[in-house]
């Protein structure tokens, strides 16, 4: 055996011995992970610091890759270096994060260090604010500095979703479903199922991104029977740097809200306007569902025990549209309005028949209401931006931009009662995206090659809180 082989073998033995020794850390006793159908399932349990440590330790490799991907994409599109985001995380975001989540974020860093990953607190805080800093804080900052770019920078839109109850559903109980829309480099890595049992508050099961303490796309269920999802508000870019970060409020709301009113109260308290959303909510104990539209100064709640609400990145309140967005509700060719119309069509066509299987079919729908034909593109519920010669100008997505629906989630009353959900990694329709031929056909996106990966189709899978491999 050569000296080189002996040296490599010794290094591997030392690493494995260190890893085995680290795994005996008492903070890891109740935590574990496994993989299924592309999803990484992680169980986290304990105090904020313990949950954070478990998160950082169990997902260390994925967090390192996730930070690298977000860093790559955000610095390219904003023309700001990563140090800008780290500094904003330190001075703007961190001071307004609740102490409980500061401890959890520090715990993530501690877990990463235990696995030899050299990311610090400001890297992890910037990662958690990946939706707020580039799309809300930066446009606000540029307005203060009167940069010309303020007139062209547009927040990116995310997600399609619905919630229904009463006479709309087969069992007259809530059904909720959602697809995460984002760019493929980030979205193809947004494949974690978090089962969290905090010392205080409700148990939670949600999908999420490695290193982020909230779902952030968002889809989650808590043990009080609250079911939560959202879609972003197009044309909104307001921000209050003195407010509480959205990721912190959204995590707190899922963890501590026992009903719709409590969820709204937590989200409104200290609202910074970051990552402005239309939240779709269901209270599984009462059967009530709601649409909660939250801008900066303006918010509104619609609620019913017999009906539905849909989301496709469009705002609904006329005052919010007029005063806090530049959204055009009359442009039927836009992705937002076309998907809004399609949701309403499906709800009307299938009233009284909606269940979990139908929800999954809705998310895979390829009907373009503007062209009036099957054509997977940016206007369909199963979004395929890479097929669109138009792009999405409202989000500054150029033609054929590799983005769209990257995962899907759905749950009904029975699943939620059992703290379970179904999820599909990749397109909701299940087809593959292969990076190499796409880049050959669209060399304008060659810059994404270091982080653009294949996004293979996967089956729907069911996940339950507390389950093991």
Short mmCIF file of N, CA and C in Angstrom, two decimals, residues 331-434:
data_model
loop_
_atom_site.label_atom_id
_atom_site.label_comp_id
_atom_site.label_asym_id
_atom_site.label_seq_id
_atom_site.Cartn_x
_atom_site.Cartn_y
_atom_site.Cartn_z
N UNK A 331 -54.51 42.86 -16.38
CA UNK A 331 -53.69 42.26 -17.42
C UNK A 331 -53.88 40.75 -17.40
N UNK A 332 -54.77 40.24 -18.22
CA UNK A 332 -55.09 38.82 -18.21
C UNK A 332 -53.99 37.93 -18.79
N UNK A 333 -52.99 38.56 -19.42
CA UNK A 333 -51.87 37.80 -19.97
C UNK A 333 -50.79 37.55 -18.92
N UNK A 334 -50.91 38.18 -17.78
CA UNK A 334 -49.88 38.02 -16.75
C UNK A 334 -50.00 36.66 -16.08
N UNK A 335 -48.89 36.18 -15.58
CA UNK A 335 -48.88 34.90 -14.88
C UNK A 335 -49.85 34.91 -13.70
N UNK A 336 -49.88 36.00 -12.96
CA UNK A 336 -50.70 36.06 -11.74
C UNK A 336 -52.18 35.99 -12.05
N UNK A 337 -52.62 36.80 -12.99
CA UNK A 337 -54.06 36.84 -13.32
C UNK A 337 -54.52 35.59 -14.06
N UNK A 338 -53.64 35.04 -14.91
CA UNK A 338 -54.01 33.80 -15.61
C UNK A 338 -54.17 32.65 -14.63
N UNK A 339 -53.27 32.55 -13.68
CA UNK A 339 -53.38 31.48 -12.68
C UNK A 339 -54.56 31.72 -11.74
N UNK A 340 -54.84 32.96 -11.42
CA UNK A 340 -56.01 33.29 -10.59
C UNK A 340 -57.29 32.78 -11.26
N UNK A 341 -57.40 33.07 -12.56
CA UNK A 341 -58.57 32.63 -13.30
C UNK A 341 -58.65 31.11 -13.34
N UNK A 342 -57.51 30.46 -13.53
CA UNK A 342 -57.53 28.99 -13.61
C UNK A 342 -57.95 28.38 -12.27
N UNK A 343 -57.46 28.93 -11.18
CA UNK A 343 -57.89 28.43 -9.86
C UNK A 343 -59.40 28.53 -9.71
N UNK A 344 -59.97 29.68 -10.09
CA UNK A 344 -61.42 29.85 -9.96
C UNK A 344 -62.18 28.87 -10.83
N UNK A 345 -61.65 28.61 -12.03
CA UNK A 345 -62.30 27.64 -12.91
C UNK A 345 -62.32 26.25 -12.27
N UNK A 346 -61.19 25.83 -11.75
CA UNK A 346 -61.10 24.51 -11.13
C UNK A 346 -61.99 24.39 -9.90
N UNK A 347 -62.02 25.45 -9.09
CA UNK A 347 -62.87 25.42 -7.90
C UNK A 347 -64.35 25.28 -8.29
N UNK A 348 -64.75 26.03 -9.30
CA UNK A 348 -66.15 25.98 -9.75
C UNK A 348 -66.50 24.63 -10.39
N UNK A 349 -65.59 24.10 -11.17
CA UNK A 349 -65.84 22.83 -11.87
C UNK A 349 -65.92 21.64 -10.92
N UNK A 350 -65.22 21.73 -9.81
CA UNK A 350 -65.09 20.56 -8.93
C UNK A 350 -65.66 20.81 -7.54
N UNK A 351 -66.60 21.71 -7.46
CA UNK A 351 -67.22 21.99 -6.16
C UNK A 351 -67.84 20.71 -5.59
N UNK A 352 -67.55 20.46 -4.32
CA UNK A 352 -68.08 19.28 -3.65
C UNK A 352 -67.28 18.02 -3.89
N UNK A 353 -66.24 18.08 -4.71
CA UNK A 353 -65.44 16.90 -5.06
C UNK A 353 -63.99 17.00 -4.60
N UNK A 354 -63.60 18.14 -4.04
CA UNK A 354 -62.18 18.39 -3.77
C UNK A 354 -61.69 17.54 -2.59
N UNK A 355 -60.63 16.77 -2.83
CA UNK A 355 -59.97 15.99 -1.79
C UNK A 355 -58.47 16.05 -2.06
N UNK A 356 -57.71 15.24 -1.35
CA UNK A 356 -56.26 15.33 -1.47
C UNK A 356 -55.77 14.94 -2.86
N UNK A 357 -56.39 13.91 -3.46
CA UNK A 357 -55.98 13.49 -4.81
C UNK A 357 -56.27 14.57 -5.84
N UNK A 358 -57.42 15.21 -5.71
CA UNK A 358 -57.76 16.27 -6.66
C UNK A 358 -56.86 17.49 -6.47
N UNK A 359 -56.52 17.77 -5.22
CA UNK A 359 -55.61 18.88 -4.96
C UNK A 359 -54.27 18.66 -5.65
N UNK A 360 -53.78 17.44 -5.62
CA UNK A 360 -52.52 17.13 -6.28
C UNK A 360 -52.63 17.29 -7.79
N UNK A 361 -53.78 16.93 -8.35
CA UNK A 361 -53.99 17.12 -9.79
C UNK A 361 -54.05 18.60 -10.15
N UNK A 362 -54.70 19.40 -9.31
CA UNK A 362 -54.77 20.84 -9.56
C UNK A 362 -53.36 21.43 -9.68
N UNK A 363 -52.48 21.05 -8.75
CA UNK A 363 -51.13 21.61 -8.73
C UNK A 363 -50.34 21.23 -9.98
N UNK A 364 -50.71 20.12 -10.64
CA UNK A 364 -50.03 19.65 -11.84
C UNK A 364 -50.68 20.18 -13.12
N UNK A 365 -51.64 21.07 -13.01
CA UNK A 365 -52.43 21.54 -14.15
C UNK A 365 -51.60 22.39 -15.12
N UNK A 366 -51.77 22.14 -16.44
CA UNK A 366 -51.01 22.83 -17.48
C UNK A 366 -51.90 23.65 -18.42
N UNK A 367 -53.09 24.02 -17.98
CA UNK A 367 -53.98 24.78 -18.88
C UNK A 367 -53.69 26.27 -18.75
N UNK A 368 -53.40 26.88 -19.89
CA UNK A 368 -53.13 28.32 -19.98
C UNK A 368 -54.43 29.03 -20.33
N UNK A 369 -54.99 29.81 -19.39
CA UNK A 369 -56.29 30.46 -19.62
C UNK A 369 -56.20 31.59 -20.63
N UNK A 370 -55.02 32.12 -20.89
CA UNK A 370 -54.90 33.20 -21.87
C UNK A 370 -54.85 32.63 -23.28
N UNK A 371 -54.10 31.55 -23.46
CA UNK A 371 -54.03 30.90 -24.77
C UNK A 371 -55.18 29.92 -24.99
N UNK A 372 -55.87 29.58 -23.89
CA UNK A 372 -56.99 28.64 -23.93
C UNK A 372 -56.57 27.27 -24.46
N UNK A 373 -55.44 26.77 -23.95
CA UNK A 373 -54.98 25.45 -24.36
C UNK A 373 -53.98 24.91 -23.34
N UNK A 374 -53.74 23.61 -23.42
CA UNK A 374 -52.71 22.99 -22.60
C UNK A 374 -51.34 23.44 -23.10
N UNK A 375 -50.56 24.07 -22.23
CA UNK A 375 -49.26 24.59 -22.64
C UNK A 375 -48.46 24.94 -21.39
N UNK A 376 -47.70 24.01 -20.82
CA UNK A 376 -46.96 24.30 -19.59
C UNK A 376 -46.02 25.49 -19.75
N UNK A 377 -46.29 26.54 -19.02
CA UNK A 377 -45.49 27.75 -19.11
C UNK A 377 -45.64 28.56 -17.82
N UNK A 378 -45.34 29.85 -17.89
CA UNK A 378 -45.40 30.69 -16.68
C UNK A 378 -46.81 31.04 -16.27
N UNK A 379 -47.81 30.76 -17.11
CA UNK A 379 -49.20 31.09 -16.79
C UNK A 379 -49.98 29.90 -16.26
N UNK A 380 -49.34 28.75 -16.14
CA UNK A 380 -50.05 27.55 -15.69
C UNK A 380 -49.76 27.28 -14.22
N UNK A 381 -50.67 26.58 -13.54
CA UNK A 381 -50.50 26.34 -12.12
C UNK A 381 -49.24 25.54 -11.83
N UNK A 382 -48.94 24.58 -12.69
CA UNK A 382 -47.65 23.91 -12.63
C UNK A 382 -46.70 24.74 -13.49
N UNK A 383 -46.00 25.68 -12.86
CA UNK A 383 -45.25 26.68 -13.61
C UNK A 383 -43.97 26.15 -14.24
N UNK A 384 -43.81 26.44 -15.54
CA UNK A 384 -42.63 26.03 -16.30
C UNK A 384 -42.06 27.26 -16.99
N UNK A 385 -41.34 28.09 -16.24
CA UNK A 385 -40.81 29.32 -16.82
C UNK A 385 -39.83 29.09 -17.94
N UNK A 386 -39.13 27.96 -17.93
CA UNK A 386 -38.11 27.71 -18.95
C UNK A 386 -38.72 27.48 -20.32
N UNK A 387 -40.04 27.33 -20.42
CA UNK A 387 -40.69 27.17 -21.71
C UNK A 387 -41.27 28.49 -22.24
N UNK A 388 -41.18 29.56 -21.47
CA UNK A 388 -41.88 30.80 -21.83
C UNK A 388 -41.01 31.77 -22.62
N UNK A 389 -41.42 32.12 -23.85
CA UNK A 389 -40.69 33.14 -24.60
C UNK A 389 -40.95 34.55 -24.09
N UNK A 390 -41.88 34.67 -23.14
CA UNK A 390 -42.23 35.99 -22.58
C UNK A 390 -41.51 36.29 -21.28
N UNK A 391 -41.17 35.23 -20.51
CA UNK A 391 -40.65 35.45 -19.17
C UNK A 391 -41.76 35.99 -18.27
N UNK A 392 -41.39 36.53 -17.13
CA UNK A 392 -42.35 37.17 -16.24
C UNK A 392 -41.82 38.56 -15.92
N UNK A 393 -42.18 39.57 -16.72
CA UNK A 393 -41.61 40.91 -16.52
C UNK A 393 -41.93 41.51 -15.17
N UNK A 394 -43.07 41.11 -14.56
CA UNK A 394 -43.42 41.65 -13.25
C UNK A 394 -42.41 41.25 -12.18
N UNK A 395 -41.62 40.18 -12.45
CA UNK A 395 -40.59 39.72 -11.50
C UNK A 395 -39.19 39.89 -12.08
N UNK A 396 -39.09 40.56 -13.24
CA UNK A 396 -37.83 40.71 -13.94
C UNK A 396 -37.24 39.37 -14.40
N UNK A 397 -38.09 38.36 -14.59
CA UNK A 397 -37.64 37.09 -15.14
C UNK A 397 -37.58 37.21 -16.66
N UNK A 398 -36.42 37.01 -17.27
CA UNK A 398 -36.31 37.10 -18.73
C UNK A 398 -36.94 35.89 -19.40
N UNK A 399 -37.10 35.91 -20.72
CA UNK A 399 -37.62 34.75 -21.44
C UNK A 399 -36.81 33.49 -21.13
N UNK A 400 -37.53 32.39 -21.00
CA UNK A 400 -36.96 31.06 -20.77
C UNK A 400 -36.19 30.95 -19.45
N UNK A 401 -36.54 31.78 -18.49
CA UNK A 401 -35.85 31.75 -17.21
C UNK A 401 -36.09 30.41 -16.51
N UNK A 402 -35.03 29.74 -16.02
CA UNK A 402 -35.21 28.45 -15.36
C UNK A 402 -35.79 28.61 -13.95
N UNK A 403 -37.09 28.73 -13.91
CA UNK A 403 -37.80 28.88 -12.64
C UNK A 403 -39.24 28.44 -12.81
N UNK A 404 -39.92 28.30 -11.70
CA UNK A 404 -41.32 27.87 -11.74
C UNK A 404 -41.64 27.04 -10.53
N UNK A 405 -42.54 26.07 -10.68
CA UNK A 405 -42.97 25.23 -9.56
C UNK A 405 -41.92 24.15 -9.30
N UNK A 406 -41.29 24.21 -8.14
CA UNK A 406 -40.16 23.33 -7.85
C UNK A 406 -40.49 22.21 -6.86
N UNK A 407 -41.53 22.39 -6.07
CA UNK A 407 -42.04 21.34 -5.17
C UNK A 407 -43.54 21.58 -4.99
N UNK A 408 -44.22 20.61 -4.39
CA UNK A 408 -45.65 20.76 -4.11
C UNK A 408 -45.98 20.06 -2.80
N UNK A 409 -47.00 20.59 -2.11
CA UNK A 409 -47.43 20.04 -0.83
C UNK A 409 -48.96 20.09 -0.76
N UNK A 410 -49.55 19.15 -0.05
CA UNK A 410 -51.00 19.13 0.11
C UNK A 410 -51.36 18.37 1.38
N UNK A 411 -52.50 18.76 1.98
CA UNK A 411 -53.00 18.07 3.17
C UNK A 411 -54.51 18.26 3.24
N UNK A 412 -55.17 17.29 3.87
CA UNK A 412 -56.59 17.44 4.15
C UNK A 412 -56.78 17.35 5.66
N UNK A 413 -58.03 17.37 6.09
CA UNK A 413 -58.32 17.39 7.52
C UNK A 413 -57.78 16.17 8.24
N UNK A 414 -57.91 14.99 7.61
CA UNK A 414 -57.44 13.76 8.25
C UNK A 414 -55.92 13.77 8.41
N UNK A 415 -55.22 14.16 7.37
CA UNK A 415 -53.76 14.24 7.46
C UNK A 415 -53.33 15.23 8.52
N UNK A 416 -53.96 16.40 8.52
CA UNK A 416 -53.57 17.43 9.48
C UNK A 416 -53.82 16.98 10.91
N UNK A 417 -54.92 16.28 11.13
CA UNK A 417 -55.23 15.78 12.48
C UNK A 417 -54.14 14.83 12.96
N UNK A 418 -53.54 14.10 12.03
CA UNK A 418 -52.47 13.16 12.36
C UNK A 418 -51.09 13.77 12.20
N UNK A 419 -51.02 15.09 12.05
CA UNK A 419 -49.75 15.80 11.86
C UNK A 419 -48.97 15.21 10.69
N UNK A 420 -49.67 15.09 9.55
CA UNK A 420 -49.08 14.54 8.35
C UNK A 420 -49.31 15.47 7.16
N UNK A 421 -48.51 15.31 6.13
CA UNK A 421 -48.70 16.04 4.88
C UNK A 421 -48.17 15.19 3.74
N UNK A 422 -48.57 15.53 2.51
CA UNK A 422 -48.01 14.90 1.33
C UNK A 422 -47.16 15.92 0.60
N UNK A 423 -46.11 15.46 -0.05
CA UNK A 423 -45.19 16.39 -0.73
C UNK A 423 -44.58 15.71 -1.94
N UNK A 424 -44.28 16.54 -2.94
CA UNK A 424 -43.64 16.03 -4.16
C UNK A 424 -42.47 16.93 -4.50
N UNK A 425 -41.28 16.37 -4.57
CA UNK A 425 -40.09 17.13 -4.94
C UNK A 425 -39.97 17.20 -6.45
N UNK A 426 -39.67 18.40 -6.95
CA UNK A 426 -39.64 18.62 -8.39
C UNK A 426 -40.97 19.16 -8.87
N UNK A 427 -41.15 19.21 -10.17
CA UNK A 427 -42.41 19.70 -10.73
C UNK A 427 -43.62 18.95 -10.16
N UNK A 428 -44.71 19.65 -9.86
CA UNK A 428 -45.92 18.96 -9.43
C UNK A 428 -46.44 17.95 -10.44
N UNK A 429 -46.10 18.14 -11.72
CA UNK A 429 -46.55 17.20 -12.76
C UNK A 429 -45.65 15.98 -12.85
N UNK A 430 -44.48 16.02 -12.21
CA UNK A 430 -43.61 14.86 -12.15
C UNK A 430 -42.60 14.71 -13.27
N UNK A 431 -42.51 15.67 -14.20
CA UNK A 431 -41.54 15.53 -15.29
C UNK A 431 -40.15 15.96 -14.81
N UNK A 432 -39.14 15.62 -15.60
CA UNK A 432 -37.76 15.96 -15.27
C UNK A 432 -37.36 17.31 -15.87
N UNK A 433 -36.47 18.00 -15.17
CA UNK A 433 -35.72 19.11 -15.75
C UNK A 433 -34.26 18.69 -15.75
N UNK A 434 -33.63 18.71 -16.94
CA UNK A 434 -32.23 18.30 -17.06
C UNK A 434 -31.42 19.53 -17.46
#
